[in-house]
């Protein structure tokens, strides 16, 4: 694929496939996220989609924390906002619509969740460089990709790209039906 082609982006009409009975069995948001989040953190839920993880992130950062829920698609953000409202967590969550070619925030971030979204990004190196510039000291990024769409070879290629961008792997968490890495800024 060259840079002009866009990878497939999961449309808002398929949001239901990201939040259903099967997923709630295999992906327990609290279990996946708790090791990385503490109260008061500023967290970026990048490619939040309909907000499957956003509510739990908001609970984990507590009253003094903030979750920036960011997505390319306004309709996904609307679905996310509906879920958050239902849980009474709207004070802690800021919705952000990403421009097509960048994330477009300036807030410094302690933790980024990029769950099943990196394979949908056209210019991954640019995105990783932008993420690196947003991280607070000690900040970390959890990248999780779906095995069904991302082969081991493609995942390794993505790792090469994030390393070129100045990030390094610090952990390889086990996540059901997925390939995952936890990364931070490379120690020089
Ligand atoms: C497969 S969904 C995953 C949603 C959610 N993270 C989850 O695990 O349920 C991928 C989401 O990433 C969003 N996305 C794709 N490319 C993006 C980009 N460059 N910036 C922001 N969001 C993006 C899509 O609009 C879609 O909502």
CSV table of C-alpha atoms and ligand atoms in Angstrom, one decimal:
chain,number,residue,atom,x,y,z
A,1,UNK,CA,0.0,0.0,0.0
A,2,UNK,CA,1.3,3.5,-0.8
A,3,UNK,CA,0.5,6.5,1.3
A,4,UNK,CA,-2.4,7.6,-1.0
A,5,UNK,CA,-4.4,4.5,-0.3
A,6,UNK,CA,-6.4,4.5,2.9
A,7,UNK,CA,-6.7,1.4,4.9
A,8,UNK,CA,-10.2,0.2,5.8
A,9,UNK,CA,-11.7,2.2,8.6
A,10,UNK,CA,-14.4,0.4,10.7
A,11,UNK,CA,-17.6,2.4,10.0
A,12,UNK,CA,-19.9,3.6,12.7
A,13,UNK,CA,-22.7,1.4,11.3
A,14,UNK,CA,-20.6,-1.6,12.5
A,15,UNK,CA,-20.2,-0.2,16.1
A,16,UNK,CA,-22.3,-3.1,17.4
A,17,UNK,CA,-19.6,-5.6,16.4
A,18,UNK,CA,-17.3,-3.8,19.0
A,19,UNK,CA,-19.7,-4.1,21.9
A,20,UNK,CA,-21.5,-7.4,22.2
A,21,UNK,CA,-22.0,-10.4,24.4
A,22,UNK,CA,-18.9,-12.3,22.9
A,23,UNK,CA,-16.6,-9.3,23.4
A,24,UNK,CA,-17.7,-8.7,27.0
A,25,UNK,CA,-16.6,-12.3,27.7
A,26,UNK,CA,-13.2,-12.1,26.1
A,27,UNK,CA,-12.2,-8.4,26.7
A,28,UNK,CA,-12.8,-7.3,30.3
A,29,UNK,CA,-11.8,-3.6,30.2
A,30,UNK,CA,-10.9,-3.4,33.9
A,31,UNK,CA,-8.7,-6.4,33.8
A,32,UNK,CA,-6.9,-5.2,30.6
A,33,UNK,CA,-6.4,-1.6,31.7
A,34,UNK,CA,-6.0,-1.6,35.5
A,35,UNK,CA,-2.3,-2.4,35.5
A,36,UNK,CA,-1.5,0.8,33.6
A,37,UNK,CA,-3.8,3.4,35.0
A,38,UNK,CA,-3.8,5.3,38.3
A,39,UNK,CA,-6.1,8.0,39.6
A,40,UNK,CA,-5.4,11.5,38.3
A,41,UNK,CA,-3.9,10.4,35.0
A,42,UNK,CA,-4.6,12.0,31.7
A,43,UNK,CA,-5.4,9.2,29.2
A,44,UNK,CA,-5.9,9.2,25.5
A,45,UNK,CA,-8.3,6.6,24.1
A,46,UNK,CA,-7.2,6.9,20.5
A,47,UNK,CA,-9.7,5.5,18.0
A,48,UNK,CA,-12.2,5.1,20.8
A,49,UNK,CA,-14.9,4.0,18.5
A,50,UNK,CA,-18.2,3.6,20.4
A,51,UNK,CA,-16.4,3.7,23.7
A,52,UNK,CA,-16.0,0.1,24.7
A,53,UNK,CA,-13.0,1.0,26.9
A,54,UNK,CA,-13.7,4.7,27.5
A,55,UNK,CA,-16.1,4.3,30.5
A,56,UNK,CA,-13.6,2.0,32.4
A,57,UNK,CA,-10.7,4.4,31.6
A,58,UNK,CA,-12.8,7.2,33.1
A,59,UNK,CA,-13.5,5.1,36.3
A,60,UNK,CA,-9.8,4.3,36.6
A,61,UNK,CA,-8.6,7.9,36.3
A,62,UNK,CA,-11.1,8.9,39.0
A,63,UNK,CA,-12.5,12.4,39.7
A,64,UNK,CA,-9.2,14.2,39.2
A,65,UNK,CA,-8.3,12.5,35.9
A,66,UNK,CA,-9.2,13.1,32.3
A,67,UNK,CA,-9.9,10.8,29.4
A,68,UNK,CA,-9.6,12.2,25.9
A,69,UNK,CA,-11.7,10.0,23.7
A,70,UNK,CA,-10.5,10.6,20.1
A,71,UNK,CA,-11.8,9.3,16.8
A,72,UNK,CA,-11.9,10.2,13.1
A,73,UNK,CA,-15.7,9.6,13.0
A,74,UNK,CA,-18.2,12.0,14.6
A,75,UNK,CA,-20.8,9.2,14.7
A,76,UNK,CA,-18.4,7.0,16.8
A,77,UNK,CA,-17.9,9.9,19.2
A,78,UNK,CA,-21.7,10.3,19.5
A,79,UNK,CA,-22.1,6.6,20.4
A,80,UNK,CA,-19.2,6.9,22.9
A,81,UNK,CA,-20.8,10.0,24.5
A,82,UNK,CA,-24.1,8.2,24.9
A,83,UNK,CA,-22.4,5.4,26.9
A,84,UNK,CA,-20.5,7.8,29.1
A,85,UNK,CA,-23.7,9.8,29.9
A,86,UNK,CA,-25.4,6.6,30.9
A,87,UNK,CA,-22.6,5.9,33.3
A,88,UNK,CA,-22.5,9.4,34.8
A,89,UNK,CA,-18.9,9.9,33.8
A,90,UNK,CA,-19.2,12.8,31.4
A,91,UNK,CA,-17.2,15.3,33.6
A,92,UNK,CA,-14.1,13.2,33.1
A,93,UNK,CA,-14.3,12.6,29.4
A,94,UNK,CA,-13.5,15.0,26.6
A,95,UNK,CA,-14.5,14.0,23.0
A,96,UNK,CA,-12.1,14.9,20.3
A,97,UNK,CA,-12.5,14.6,16.6
A,98,UNK,CA,-9.2,13.8,14.9
A,99,UNK,CA,-8.4,15.5,11.6
A,100,UNK,CA,-7.7,13.0,8.8
A,101,UNK,CA,-4.0,13.2,8.9
A,102,UNK,CA,-3.1,13.6,12.6
A,103,UNK,CA,-4.4,13.3,16.2
A,104,UNK,CA,-4.5,17.1,16.7
A,105,UNK,CA,-4.4,17.5,20.5
A,106,UNK,CA,-1.9,19.5,22.5
A,107,UNK,CA,-2.6,18.1,26.0
A,108,UNK,CA,0.3,16.1,27.5
A,109,UNK,CA,-0.7,12.4,28.1
A,110,UNK,CA,0.3,9.8,30.7
A,111,UNK,CA,-1.2,6.8,28.9
A,112,UNK,CA,-2.5,6.0,25.4
A,113,UNK,CA,-4.8,3.2,24.6
A,114,UNK,CA,-4.7,2.3,20.8
A,115,UNK,CA,-7.0,-0.7,20.7
A,116,UNK,CA,-7.7,-2.3,17.3
A,117,UNK,CA,-7.0,1.0,15.6
A,118,UNK,CA,-3.4,1.2,14.4
A,119,UNK,CA,-4.0,-1.0,11.4
A,120,UNK,CA,-6.6,1.5,10.2
A,121,UNK,CA,-4.0,4.4,10.2
A,122,UNK,CA,-2.5,5.5,6.9
A,123,UNK,CA,0.8,7.0,8.1
A,124,UNK,CA,1.7,5.0,11.2
A,125,UNK,CA,5.1,6.6,11.6
A,126,UNK,CA,3.7,10.1,11.6
A,127,UNK,CA,1.1,9.0,14.2
A,128,UNK,CA,3.8,7.4,16.4
A,129,UNK,CA,5.9,10.5,16.2
A,130,UNK,CA,3.0,12.6,17.2
A,131,UNK,CA,2.2,10.3,20.1
A,132,UNK,CA,5.8,10.5,21.3
A,133,UNK,CA,5.6,14.3,21.3
A,134,UNK,CA,2.5,14.1,23.5
A,135,UNK,CA,3.8,11.7,26.2
A,136,UNK,CA,4.6,13.0,29.6
A,137,UNK,CA,7.8,11.5,31.2
A,138,UNK,CA,7.2,7.9,32.0
A,139,UNK,CA,4.1,7.9,29.7
A,140,UNK,CA,3.2,4.6,28.0
A,141,UNK,CA,1.2,3.4,25.0
A,142,UNK,CA,-0.7,0.1,24.9
A,143,UNK,CA,-1.2,-1.0,21.3
A,144,UNK,CA,-3.5,-3.9,20.7
A,145,UNK,CA,-4.2,-5.3,17.2
A,146,UNK,CA,-6.8,-7.9,16.1
A,147,UNK,CA,-5.3,-11.2,14.9
A,148,UNK,CA,-8.0,-11.5,12.3
A,149,UNK,CA,-6.9,-8.3,10.5
A,150,UNK,CA,-3.2,-8.2,11.4
A,151,UNK,CA,-0.8,-11.0,10.7
A,152,UNK,CA,2.3,-11.6,12.8
A,153,UNK,CA,4.3,-10.3,9.9
A,154,UNK,CA,2.3,-7.0,9.7
A,155,UNK,CA,2.5,-6.6,13.4
A,156,UNK,CA,6.3,-7.0,13.3
A,157,UNK,CA,6.4,-4.4,10.5
A,158,UNK,CA,4.4,-2.0,12.8
A,159,UNK,CA,6.9,-2.6,15.5
A,160,UNK,CA,9.8,-1.7,13.1
A,161,UNK,CA,7.9,1.6,12.4
A,162,UNK,CA,7.3,2.5,16.0
A,163,UNK,CA,11.0,1.8,16.8
A,164,UNK,CA,12.0,4.2,13.9
A,165,UNK,CA,9.7,6.7,15.5
A,166,UNK,CA,11.8,6.5,18.8
A,167,UNK,CA,9.6,4.2,20.8
A,168,UNK,CA,10.5,0.9,22.5
A,169,UNK,CA,8.7,-2.2,23.7
A,170,UNK,CA,8.6,-2.7,27.4
A,171,UNK,CA,6.0,-5.5,27.7
A,172,UNK,CA,4.1,-7.9,25.6
A,173,UNK,CA,0.7,-8.3,27.3
A,174,UNK,CA,-1.6,-11.2,26.6
A,175,UNK,CA,-4.9,-10.0,25.1
A,176,UNK,CA,-7.4,-12.4,23.7
A,177,UNK,CA,-7.6,-12.8,19.9
A,178,UNK,CA,-5.1,-10.0,19.6
A,179,UNK,CA,-1.4,-9.1,19.4
A,180,UNK,CA,-0.3,-6.5,21.9
A,181,UNK,CA,2.7,-4.4,23.0
A,182,UNK,CA,3.2,-1.8,25.7
A,183,UNK,CA,5.7,0.9,24.6
A,184,UNK,CA,7.4,4.0,25.9
A,185,UNK,CA,9.9,6.5,24.6
A,186,UNK,CA,13.2,4.8,23.9
A,187,UNK,CA,15.9,5.4,26.5
A,188,UNK,CA,18.8,7.0,24.7
B,1,LIG,C1,-12.0,-1.2,15.0
B,1,LIG,S1,-12.5,0.3,15.8
B,1,LIG,C2,-11.9,0.1,17.5
B,1,LIG,C3,-12.7,0.9,18.5
B,1,LIG,C4,-12.3,0.7,19.9
B,1,LIG,N1,-10.9,1.1,20.2
B,1,LIG,C5,-12.5,-0.6,20.4
B,1,LIG,O1,-11.6,-1.4,20.6
B,1,LIG,O2,-13.7,-1.0,20.5
B,1,LIG,C6,-11.3,1.5,15.2
B,1,LIG,C7,-11.6,2.9,15.5
B,1,LIG,O3,-10.5,3.7,15.1
B,1,LIG,C8,-10.9,4.9,14.5
B,1,LIG,N2,-9.7,5.4,13.7
B,1,LIG,C9,-9.2,4.8,12.6
B,1,LIG,N3,-8.1,5.6,12.2
B,1,LIG,C10,-8.0,6.6,13.0
B,1,LIG,C11,-7.2,7.8,13.1
B,1,LIG,N4,-6.2,8.0,12.3
B,1,LIG,N5,-7.4,8.6,14.1
B,1,LIG,C12,-8.4,8.4,15.0
B,1,LIG,N6,-9.2,7.4,15.0
B,1,LIG,C13,-9.1,6.5,14.0
B,1,LIG,C14,-12.1,4.4,13.6
B,1,LIG,O4,-12.9,5.5,13.3
B,1,LIG,C15,-12.7,3.4,14.6
B,1,LIG,O5,-13.7,4.0,15.4
